[in-house]
Coordinates of C-alpha atoms in Angstrom, one line a residue:
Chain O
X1 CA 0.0 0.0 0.0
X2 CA 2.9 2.9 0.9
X3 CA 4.3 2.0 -2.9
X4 CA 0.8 2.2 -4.8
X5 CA -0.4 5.6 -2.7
X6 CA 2.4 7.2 -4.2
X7 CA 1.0 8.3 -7.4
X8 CA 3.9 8.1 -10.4
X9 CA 1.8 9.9 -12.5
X10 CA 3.1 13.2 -12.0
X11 CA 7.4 11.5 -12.0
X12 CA 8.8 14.2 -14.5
X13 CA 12.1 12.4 -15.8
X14 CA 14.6 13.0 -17.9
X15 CA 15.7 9.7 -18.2
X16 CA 14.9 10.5 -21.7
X17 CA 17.7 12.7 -22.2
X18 CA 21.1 12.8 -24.5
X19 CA 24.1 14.8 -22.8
X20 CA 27.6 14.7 -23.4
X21 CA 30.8 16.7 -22.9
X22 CA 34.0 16.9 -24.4
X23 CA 37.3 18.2 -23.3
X24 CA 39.3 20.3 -25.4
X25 CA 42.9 22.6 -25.0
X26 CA 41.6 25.4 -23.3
X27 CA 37.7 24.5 -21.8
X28 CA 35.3 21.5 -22.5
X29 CA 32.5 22.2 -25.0
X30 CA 28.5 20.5 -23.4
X31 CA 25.8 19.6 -25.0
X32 CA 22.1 18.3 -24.0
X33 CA 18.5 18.0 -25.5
X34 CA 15.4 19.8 -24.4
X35 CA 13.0 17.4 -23.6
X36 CA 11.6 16.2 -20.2
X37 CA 8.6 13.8 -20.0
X38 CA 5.9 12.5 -17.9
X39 CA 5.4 9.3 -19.3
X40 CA 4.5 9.9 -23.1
X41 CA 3.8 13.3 -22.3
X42 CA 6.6 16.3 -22.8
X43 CA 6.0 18.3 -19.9
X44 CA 8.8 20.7 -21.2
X45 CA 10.1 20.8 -25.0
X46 CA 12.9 24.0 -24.4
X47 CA 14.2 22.6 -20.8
X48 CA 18.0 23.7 -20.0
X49 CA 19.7 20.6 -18.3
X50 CA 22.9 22.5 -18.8
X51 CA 22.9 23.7 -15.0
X52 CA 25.3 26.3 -14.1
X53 CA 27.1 25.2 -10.6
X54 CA 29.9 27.8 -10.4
X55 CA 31.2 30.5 -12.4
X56 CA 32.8 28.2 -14.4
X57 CA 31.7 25.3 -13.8
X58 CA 28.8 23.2 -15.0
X59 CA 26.4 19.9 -14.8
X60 CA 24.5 18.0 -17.5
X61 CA 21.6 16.5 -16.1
X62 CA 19.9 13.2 -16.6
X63 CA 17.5 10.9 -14.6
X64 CA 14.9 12.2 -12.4
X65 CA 14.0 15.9 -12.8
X66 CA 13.8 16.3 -9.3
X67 CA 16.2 14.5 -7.8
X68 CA 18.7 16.0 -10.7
X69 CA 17.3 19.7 -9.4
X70 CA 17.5 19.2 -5.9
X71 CA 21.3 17.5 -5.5
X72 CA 22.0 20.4 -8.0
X73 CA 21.0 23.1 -6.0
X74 CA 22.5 21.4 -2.7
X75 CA 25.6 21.0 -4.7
X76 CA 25.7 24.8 -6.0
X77 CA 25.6 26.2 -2.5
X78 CA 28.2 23.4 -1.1
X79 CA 30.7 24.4 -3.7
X80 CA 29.9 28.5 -3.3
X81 CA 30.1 28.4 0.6
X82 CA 33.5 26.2 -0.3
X83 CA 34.9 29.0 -2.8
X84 CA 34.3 31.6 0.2
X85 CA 36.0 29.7 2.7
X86 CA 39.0 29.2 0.3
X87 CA 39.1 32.7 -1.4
X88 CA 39.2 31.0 -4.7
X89 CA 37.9 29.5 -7.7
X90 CA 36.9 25.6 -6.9
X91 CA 38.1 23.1 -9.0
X92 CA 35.9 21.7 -10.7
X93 CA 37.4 18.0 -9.0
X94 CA 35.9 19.4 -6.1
X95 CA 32.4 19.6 -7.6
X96 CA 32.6 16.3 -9.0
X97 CA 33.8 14.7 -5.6
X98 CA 30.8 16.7 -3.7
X99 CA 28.1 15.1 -7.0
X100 CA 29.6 11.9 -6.1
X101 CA 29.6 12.1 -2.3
X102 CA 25.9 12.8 -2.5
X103 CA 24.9 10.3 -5.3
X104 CA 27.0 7.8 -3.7
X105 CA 25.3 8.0 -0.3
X106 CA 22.2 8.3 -1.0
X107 CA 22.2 5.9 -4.4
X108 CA 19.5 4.0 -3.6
X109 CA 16.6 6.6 -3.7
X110 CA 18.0 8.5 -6.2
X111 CA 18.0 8.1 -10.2
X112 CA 20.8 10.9 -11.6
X113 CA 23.1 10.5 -13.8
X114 CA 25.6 13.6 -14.0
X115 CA 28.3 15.0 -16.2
X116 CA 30.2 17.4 -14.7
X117 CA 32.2 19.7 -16.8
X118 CA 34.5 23.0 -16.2
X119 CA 37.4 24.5 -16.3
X120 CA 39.9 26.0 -13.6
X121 CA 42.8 27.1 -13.3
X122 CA 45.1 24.3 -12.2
X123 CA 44.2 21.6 -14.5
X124 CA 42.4 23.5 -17.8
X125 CA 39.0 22.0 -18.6
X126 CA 37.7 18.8 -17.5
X127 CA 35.2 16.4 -18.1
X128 CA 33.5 13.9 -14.6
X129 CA 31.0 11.4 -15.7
X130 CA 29.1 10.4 -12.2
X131 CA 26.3 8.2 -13.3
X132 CA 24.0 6.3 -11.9
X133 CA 25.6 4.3 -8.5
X134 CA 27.5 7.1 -8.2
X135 CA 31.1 6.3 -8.9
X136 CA 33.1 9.0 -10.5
X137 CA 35.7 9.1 -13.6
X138 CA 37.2 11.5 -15.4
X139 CA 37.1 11.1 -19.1
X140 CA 37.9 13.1 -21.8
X141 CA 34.5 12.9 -23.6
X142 CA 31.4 11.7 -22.2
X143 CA 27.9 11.0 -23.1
X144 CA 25.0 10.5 -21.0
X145 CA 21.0 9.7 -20.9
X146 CA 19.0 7.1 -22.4
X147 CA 20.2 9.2 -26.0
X148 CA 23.4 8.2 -25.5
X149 CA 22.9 4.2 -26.5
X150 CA 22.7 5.1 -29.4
X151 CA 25.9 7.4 -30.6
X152 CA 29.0 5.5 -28.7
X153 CA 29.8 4.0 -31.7
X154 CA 29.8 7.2 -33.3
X155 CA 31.8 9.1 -30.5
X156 CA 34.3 6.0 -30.3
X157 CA 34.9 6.6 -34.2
X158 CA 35.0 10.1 -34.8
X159 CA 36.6 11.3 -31.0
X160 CA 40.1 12.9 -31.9
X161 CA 42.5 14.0 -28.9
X162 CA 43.6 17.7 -29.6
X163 CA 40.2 19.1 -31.3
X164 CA 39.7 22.6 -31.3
X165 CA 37.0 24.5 -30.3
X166 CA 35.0 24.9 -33.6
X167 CA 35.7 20.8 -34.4
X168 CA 34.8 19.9 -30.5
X169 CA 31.2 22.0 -30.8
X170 CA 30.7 20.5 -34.2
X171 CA 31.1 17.0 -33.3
X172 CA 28.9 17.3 -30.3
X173 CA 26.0 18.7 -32.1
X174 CA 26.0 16.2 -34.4
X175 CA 26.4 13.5 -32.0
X176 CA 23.7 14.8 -30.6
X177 CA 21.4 15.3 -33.3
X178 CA 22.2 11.6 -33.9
X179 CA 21.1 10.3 -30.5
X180 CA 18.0 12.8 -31.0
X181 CA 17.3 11.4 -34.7
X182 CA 17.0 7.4 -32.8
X183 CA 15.7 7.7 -29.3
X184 CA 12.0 8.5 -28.8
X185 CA 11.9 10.2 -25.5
X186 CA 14.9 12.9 -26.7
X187 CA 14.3 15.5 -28.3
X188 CA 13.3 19.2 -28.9
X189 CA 16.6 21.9 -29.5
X190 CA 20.2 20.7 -29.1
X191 CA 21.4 23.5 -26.3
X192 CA 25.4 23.8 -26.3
X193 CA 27.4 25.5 -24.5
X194 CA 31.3 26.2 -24.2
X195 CA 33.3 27.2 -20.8
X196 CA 37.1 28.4 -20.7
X197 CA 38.9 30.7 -19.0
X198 CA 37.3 33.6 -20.6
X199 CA 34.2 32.4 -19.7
X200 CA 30.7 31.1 -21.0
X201 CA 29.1 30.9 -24.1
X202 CA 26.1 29.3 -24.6
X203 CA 23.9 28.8 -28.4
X204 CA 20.6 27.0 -29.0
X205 CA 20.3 25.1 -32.1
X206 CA 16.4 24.9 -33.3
X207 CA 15.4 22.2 -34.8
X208 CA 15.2 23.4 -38.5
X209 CA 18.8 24.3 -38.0
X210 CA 20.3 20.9 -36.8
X211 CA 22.7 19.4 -39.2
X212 CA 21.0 16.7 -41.4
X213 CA 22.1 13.1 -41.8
X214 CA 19.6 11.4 -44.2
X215 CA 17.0 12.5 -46.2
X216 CA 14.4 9.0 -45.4
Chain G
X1 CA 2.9 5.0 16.9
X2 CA 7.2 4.8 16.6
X3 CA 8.4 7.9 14.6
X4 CA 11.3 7.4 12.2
X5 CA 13.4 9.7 13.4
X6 CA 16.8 7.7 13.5
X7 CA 16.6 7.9 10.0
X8 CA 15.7 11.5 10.0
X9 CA 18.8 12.5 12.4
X10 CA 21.5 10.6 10.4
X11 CA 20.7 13.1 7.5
X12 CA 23.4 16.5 7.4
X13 CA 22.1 19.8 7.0
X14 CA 22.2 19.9 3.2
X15 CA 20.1 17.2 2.1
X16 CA 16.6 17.0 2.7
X17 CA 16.6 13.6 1.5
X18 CA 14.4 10.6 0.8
X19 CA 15.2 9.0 4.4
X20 CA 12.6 11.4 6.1
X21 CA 9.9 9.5 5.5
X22 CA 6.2 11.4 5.9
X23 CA 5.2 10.1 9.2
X24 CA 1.6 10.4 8.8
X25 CA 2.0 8.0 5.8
X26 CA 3.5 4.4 7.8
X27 CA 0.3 5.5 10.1
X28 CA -2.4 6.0 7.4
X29 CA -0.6 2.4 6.4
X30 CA -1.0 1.0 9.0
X31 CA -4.4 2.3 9.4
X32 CA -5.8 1.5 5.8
X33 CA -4.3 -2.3 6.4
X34 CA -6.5 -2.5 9.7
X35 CA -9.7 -1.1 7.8
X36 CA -9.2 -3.7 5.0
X37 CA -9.3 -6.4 7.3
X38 CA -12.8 -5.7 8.7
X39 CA -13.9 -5.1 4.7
X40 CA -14.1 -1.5 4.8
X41 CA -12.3 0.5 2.4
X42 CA -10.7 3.9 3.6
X43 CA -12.2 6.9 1.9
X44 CA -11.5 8.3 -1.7
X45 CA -9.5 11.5 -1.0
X46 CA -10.6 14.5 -2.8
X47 CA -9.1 15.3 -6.1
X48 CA -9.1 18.6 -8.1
X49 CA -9.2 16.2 -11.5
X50 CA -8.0 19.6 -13.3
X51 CA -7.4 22.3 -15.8
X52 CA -4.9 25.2 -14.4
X53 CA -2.2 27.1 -16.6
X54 CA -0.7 30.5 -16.8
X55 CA 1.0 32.9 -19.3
X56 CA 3.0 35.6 -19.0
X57 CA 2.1 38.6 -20.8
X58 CA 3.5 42.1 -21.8
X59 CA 2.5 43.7 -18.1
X60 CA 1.9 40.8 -15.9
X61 CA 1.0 37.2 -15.3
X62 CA -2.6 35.5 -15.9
X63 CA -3.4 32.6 -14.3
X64 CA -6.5 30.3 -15.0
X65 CA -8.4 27.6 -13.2
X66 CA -11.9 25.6 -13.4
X67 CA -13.6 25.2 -10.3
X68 CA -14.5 21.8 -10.2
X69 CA -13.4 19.4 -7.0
X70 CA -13.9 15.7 -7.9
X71 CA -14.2 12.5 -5.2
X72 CA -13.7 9.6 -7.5
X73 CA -16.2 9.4 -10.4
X74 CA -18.8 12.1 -8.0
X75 CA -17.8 15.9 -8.4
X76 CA -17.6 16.8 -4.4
X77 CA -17.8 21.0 -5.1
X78 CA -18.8 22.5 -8.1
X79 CA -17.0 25.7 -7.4
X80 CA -14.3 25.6 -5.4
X81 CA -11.6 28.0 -5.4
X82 CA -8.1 26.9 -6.9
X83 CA -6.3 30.1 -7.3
X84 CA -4.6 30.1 -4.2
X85 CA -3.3 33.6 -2.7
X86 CA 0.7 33.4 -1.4
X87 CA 1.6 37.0 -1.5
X88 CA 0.0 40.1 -2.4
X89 CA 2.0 40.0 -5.5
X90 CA 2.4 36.1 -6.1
X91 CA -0.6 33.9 -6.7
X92 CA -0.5 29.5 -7.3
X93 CA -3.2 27.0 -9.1
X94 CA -3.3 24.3 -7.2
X95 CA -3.6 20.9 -9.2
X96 CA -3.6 16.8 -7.9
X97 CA -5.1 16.7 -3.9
X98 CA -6.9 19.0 -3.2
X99 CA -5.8 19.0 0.2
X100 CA -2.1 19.1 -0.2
X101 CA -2.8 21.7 -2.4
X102 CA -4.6 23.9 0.0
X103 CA -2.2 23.3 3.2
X104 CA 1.2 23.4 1.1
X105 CA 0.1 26.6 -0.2
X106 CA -1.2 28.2 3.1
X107 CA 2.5 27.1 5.0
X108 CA 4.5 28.5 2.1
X109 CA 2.0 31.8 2.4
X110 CA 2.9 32.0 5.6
X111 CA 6.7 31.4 5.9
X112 CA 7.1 33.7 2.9
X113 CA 4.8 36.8 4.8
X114 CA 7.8 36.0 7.9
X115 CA 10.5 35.9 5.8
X116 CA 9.0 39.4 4.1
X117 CA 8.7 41.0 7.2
X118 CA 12.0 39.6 7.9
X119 CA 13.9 41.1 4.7
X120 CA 11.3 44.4 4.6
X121 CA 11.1 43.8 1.3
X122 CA 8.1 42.5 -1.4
X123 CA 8.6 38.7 -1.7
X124 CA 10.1 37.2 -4.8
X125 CA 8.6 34.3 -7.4
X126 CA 11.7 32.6 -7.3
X127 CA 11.9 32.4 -3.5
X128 CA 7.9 31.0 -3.2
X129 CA 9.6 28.8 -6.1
X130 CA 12.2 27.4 -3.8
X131 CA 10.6 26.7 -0.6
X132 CA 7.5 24.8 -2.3
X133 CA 10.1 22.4 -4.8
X134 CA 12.3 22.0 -1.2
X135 CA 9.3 20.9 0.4
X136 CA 7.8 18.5 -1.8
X137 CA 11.1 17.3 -2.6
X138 CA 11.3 16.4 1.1
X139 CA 8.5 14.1 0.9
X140 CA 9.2 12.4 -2.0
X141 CA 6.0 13.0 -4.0
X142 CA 3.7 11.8 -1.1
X143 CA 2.4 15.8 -1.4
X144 CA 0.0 14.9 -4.1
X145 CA 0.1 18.9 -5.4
X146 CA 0.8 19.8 -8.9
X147 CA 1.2 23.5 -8.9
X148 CA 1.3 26.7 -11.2
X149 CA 2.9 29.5 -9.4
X150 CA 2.3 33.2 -10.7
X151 CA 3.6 36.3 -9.7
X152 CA 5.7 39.9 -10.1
X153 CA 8.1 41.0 -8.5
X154 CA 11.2 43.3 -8.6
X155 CA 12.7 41.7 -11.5
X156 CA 9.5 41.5 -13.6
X157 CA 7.0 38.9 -14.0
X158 CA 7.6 34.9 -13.6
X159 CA 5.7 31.8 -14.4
X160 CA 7.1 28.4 -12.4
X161 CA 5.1 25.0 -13.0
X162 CA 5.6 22.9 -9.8
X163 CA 5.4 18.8 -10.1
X164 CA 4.7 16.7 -7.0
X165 CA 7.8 15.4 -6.7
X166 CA 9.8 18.6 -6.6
X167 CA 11.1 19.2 -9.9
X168 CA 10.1 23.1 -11.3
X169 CA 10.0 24.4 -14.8
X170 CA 10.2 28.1 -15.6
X171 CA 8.4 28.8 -18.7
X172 CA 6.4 31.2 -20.6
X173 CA 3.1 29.7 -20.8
X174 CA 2.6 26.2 -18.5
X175 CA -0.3 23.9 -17.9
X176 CA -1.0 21.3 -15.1
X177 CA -4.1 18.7 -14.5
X178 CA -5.7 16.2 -16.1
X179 CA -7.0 19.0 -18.5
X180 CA -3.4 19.8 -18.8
X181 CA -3.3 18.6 -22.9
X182 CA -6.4 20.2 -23.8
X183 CA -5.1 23.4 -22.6
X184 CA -1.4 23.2 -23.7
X185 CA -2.9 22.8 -27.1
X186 CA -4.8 26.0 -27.1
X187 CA -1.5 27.7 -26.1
X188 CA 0.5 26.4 -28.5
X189 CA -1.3 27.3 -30.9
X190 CA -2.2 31.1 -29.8
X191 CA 1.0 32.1 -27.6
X192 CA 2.8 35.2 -28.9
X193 CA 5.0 36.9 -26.7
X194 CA 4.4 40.5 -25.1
X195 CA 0.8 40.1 -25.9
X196 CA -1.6 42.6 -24.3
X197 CA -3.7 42.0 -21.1
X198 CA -6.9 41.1 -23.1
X199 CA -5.1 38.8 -25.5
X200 CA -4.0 37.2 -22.3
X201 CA -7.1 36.7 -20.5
X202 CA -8.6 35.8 -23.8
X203 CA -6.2 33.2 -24.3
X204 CA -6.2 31.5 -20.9
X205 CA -10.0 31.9 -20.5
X206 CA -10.0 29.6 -24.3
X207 CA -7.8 27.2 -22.5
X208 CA -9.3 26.6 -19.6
X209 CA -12.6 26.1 -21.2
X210 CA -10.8 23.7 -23.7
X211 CA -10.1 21.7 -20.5
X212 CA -13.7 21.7 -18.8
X213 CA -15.0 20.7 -22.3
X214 CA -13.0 18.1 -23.5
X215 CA -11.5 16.7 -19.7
X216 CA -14.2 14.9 -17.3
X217 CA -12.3 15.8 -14.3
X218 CA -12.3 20.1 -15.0
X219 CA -15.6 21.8 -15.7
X220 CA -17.9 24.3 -14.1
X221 CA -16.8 28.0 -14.3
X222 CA -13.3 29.5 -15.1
X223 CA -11.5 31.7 -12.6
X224 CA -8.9 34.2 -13.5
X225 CA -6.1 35.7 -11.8
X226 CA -4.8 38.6 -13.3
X227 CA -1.1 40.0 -11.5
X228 CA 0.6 43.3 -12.6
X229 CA 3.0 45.1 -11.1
X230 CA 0.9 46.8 -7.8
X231 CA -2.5 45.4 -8.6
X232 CA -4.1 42.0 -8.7
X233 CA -7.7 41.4 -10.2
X234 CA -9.3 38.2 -8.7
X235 CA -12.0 37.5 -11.0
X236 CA -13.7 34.7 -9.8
X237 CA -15.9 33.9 -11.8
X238 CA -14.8 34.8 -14.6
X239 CA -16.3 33.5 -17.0
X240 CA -19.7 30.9 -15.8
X241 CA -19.4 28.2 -18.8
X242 CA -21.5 26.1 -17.1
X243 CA -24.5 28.0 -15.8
X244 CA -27.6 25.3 -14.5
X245 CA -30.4 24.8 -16.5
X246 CA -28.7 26.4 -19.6
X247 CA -28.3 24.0 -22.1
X248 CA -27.3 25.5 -25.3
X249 CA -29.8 23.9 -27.7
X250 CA -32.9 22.4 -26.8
X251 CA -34.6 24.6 -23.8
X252 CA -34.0 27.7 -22.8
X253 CA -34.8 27.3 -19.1
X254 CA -34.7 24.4 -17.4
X255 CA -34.8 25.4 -13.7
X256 CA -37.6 27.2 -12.2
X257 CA -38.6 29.4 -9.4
X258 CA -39.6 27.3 -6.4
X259 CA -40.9 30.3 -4.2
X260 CA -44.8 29.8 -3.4
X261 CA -46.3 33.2 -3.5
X262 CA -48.5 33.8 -0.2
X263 CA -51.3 32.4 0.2
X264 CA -51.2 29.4 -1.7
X265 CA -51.3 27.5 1.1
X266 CA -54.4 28.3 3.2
X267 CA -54.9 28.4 6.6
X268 CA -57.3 26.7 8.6
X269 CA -56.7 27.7 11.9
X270 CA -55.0 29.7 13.9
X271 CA -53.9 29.5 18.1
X272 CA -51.6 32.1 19.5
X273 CA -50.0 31.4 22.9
X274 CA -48.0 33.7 24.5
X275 CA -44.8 32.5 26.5
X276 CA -44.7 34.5 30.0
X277 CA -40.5 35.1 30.5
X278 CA -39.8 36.1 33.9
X279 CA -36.6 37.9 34.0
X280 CA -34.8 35.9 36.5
X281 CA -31.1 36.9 36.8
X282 CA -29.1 39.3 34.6
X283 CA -25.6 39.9 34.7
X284 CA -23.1 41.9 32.5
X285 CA -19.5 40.5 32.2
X286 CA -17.2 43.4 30.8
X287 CA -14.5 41.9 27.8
X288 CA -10.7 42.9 29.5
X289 CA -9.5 45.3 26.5
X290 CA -7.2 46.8 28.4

């Protein structure tokens, strides 16, 4: 009876996601879709799971829209009250091990499965997959979300260390695009964004403007 | 009953996390279990089966609501209220139980008036935002409530959708309920940004009624909420889709007057007996204003 009171009609998920995030000289270039769902229904078609943690650093969300949100937010003002105390920017390590510290403890009621990506100062920009279980890895490119099934083949094949900028925002929108084009529940605009010691920039590519694959 | 609050303790300051179970809930459990056994069944609660949405608009926020209050397949109050008040400048449809819906918004009302006393300033969307998503998030989508939460403030006008679980959107135009399609459909078809505040009304009035005609959990009148910047109109109702006795096509009145005019019963006869009251005692007990 305590499971079936406990309507899951109203669970908004983004288990129906595609993230990823790629490292490059200088920053790390992320990527997500837009859509979150409650069960066939898209409860929001222009979400932003690119969440801004620190100046310069950021999470790609996928799993449970609240859970995501709420370890998020707990995480954001962690990190900030951390960056006070130490008169500094944080690493973005540090954000990574605080993600993994709570997904980690608490890892069986939650469902998130994070990228964490950033640059600082000490080690340039860097790329933390913590999915769901909550271990933590750093990798140079990383994809994420029930999307991402579907394109590791594609990110094994066409991954190059030492990709600029331009090449590393390309090849994530297409991957992408890809993972959008196959799954079902993603979807929506392909929302990128790049951070670096200068700073962010973020762009929203519509759907009439992704890059085409085949015409069937 | 024993409370769970071993688990509860073991929990830092940070995360209000899924250990804190609702208390209440292991009792109504434990209650429902005992019920069964003697082949009862525990009362339905009451549903707002639903149409609510909001859009923001050139000046201001409008939001919308039916005012229908459902108990399973019986509607329990054909006009009940569903705009709930939080602030003078920040108003929330309520969507899912109707009585989470009505005490979650009431607490948040009043934390947010002490936190506004508090910070002697006008309270923010974003902060009403907050403490609703950190308290449903708490427990763990047991708060059956499904909000739209309307407001402006300082930094302009804001539109947040709320889901039971704790997870917010913040959007131009939202929808929640089981009406929730019907109406998302009207607004994705008419939306324009910066549109003016009879557009607006207009367009949420439309989609509200697309949800009492084409959901069977909304119907009955449409309520508006209208929020600009130092003025809220309340217009409840707005709009009565759903007057009794009015059926469009076939007669034009189907209820009548049921006042008998005098006289139409007659009187036979008629006894008049005084009651003698003898004053007995009389004191005066003075209220303590001072």
């Amino acid at each position: 009876t305590l499971e079936a009171c406990c309507s899951r009609a109203w669970t908004s998920c983004f288990n129906s996601t595609s993230i990823m995030a790629v490292e490059f000289e200088g920053g790390v270039v992320i990527g997500a879709d837009s859509r979150t769902t409650t069960g066939a229904y898209i409860a929001n078609r222009v979400t932003d799971k690119l969440t801004p943690i620190h100046e310069r650093i950021f999470c790609c969300r996928s799993g449970s829209a609240a859970d995501t949100q709420a370890i998020a937010d707990a995480v954001t003002y962690q990190l900030g009250f951390h960056s006070i105390e130490l008169d500094e920017a944080p690493l973005v390590q540090t954000a990574a091990s605080l993600f993994r510290e709570m997904c980690y403890r608490y890892r069986e009621e939650l469902m998130a499965g994070i990228i964490v990506a950033g640059w600082d100062p000490r080690r340039g920009g860097q790329v933390y997959t913590v999915p769901v279980g909550g271990m933590m890895t750093r990798q140079p490119v990383s994809v994420g979300g029930s999307g991402s099934s579907y394109i590791y083949g594609y990110v094994d094949s066409n991954y190059r260390a030492g990709m600029s900028k331009e090449e590393c925002l390309k090849f994530t929108a297409e991957a992408l695009t890809l993972a959008m084009e196959r799954d079902g529940s993603s979807g929506g605009v392909v929302r990128l964004a790049v951070v670096s010691e200068q700073g962010v920039e973020r762009q929203v590519i519509l759907g009439n403007q992704l890059p085409k694959f085949s015409t069937v | 009953l024993y409370i769970n609050r071993n688990l509860a303790g073991e929990l830092g300051s940070f995360f209000w996390g899924k250990n804190i179970k609702c208390v209440c809930f292991y009792r109504n459990a434990l209650l429902e279990a005992d019920i069964n056994k003697l082949g009862f069944s525990s009362p339905a609660a009451r549903k707002t089966g639903t149409t609510i949405c909001g859009v923001v608009y050139k000046d201001g926020v409008v939001l919308g609501a039916d005012t229908r209050a459902t108990e399973g397949m019986v509607v329990a109050d054909k006009n009940c209220s569903k705009i709930h008040y939080i602030s003078p400048n920040i108003y929330c449809c309520g969507a899912g139980t109707a009585a989470d819906t009505e005490m979650t918004t009431q607490i948040i009302s009043s934390n947010l008036e002490l936190h506004s006393l508090s910070t002697g300033r006008l309270p923010r969307v974003t902060t009403a935002n907050r403490m609703l998503k950190q308290m449903l998030f708490r427990y763990q989508g047991y708060i059956g409530a499904a909000l739209v939460l309307g407001g402006v403030d300082c930094n302009g006008p804001h539109l947040y959708s709320i889901y039971p679980h704790g997870s917010t959107d913040k959007l131009p135009y939202v929808t929640m309920g089981s009406g929730s399609l019907a109406a998302m459909a009207v607004f994705e078809d008419r939306y324009r940004p910066n549109m003016e505040e009879e557009e607006a009304k207009r367009l949420v009035r439309d989609a509200i009624a697309a949800g009492i005609f084409n959901d069977l959990g909304s119907g009955s009148n449409i309520d508006l909420c209208v929020i600009t910047k130092g003025k809220v109109d309340y217009l409840r109702p707005h709009d009565m889709a759903n007057k009794k006795g009015e059926l469009i096509v076939y007669f034009p009145h189907r209820t009548g007057s049921y006042r008998y005019k005098h006289g139409t019963t007659g009187v036979l006869t008629k006894a008049v007996t005084p009651l003698n009251l003898e004053v007995v005692e009389e004191s005066v007990q003075t209220m303590d204003t001072s």
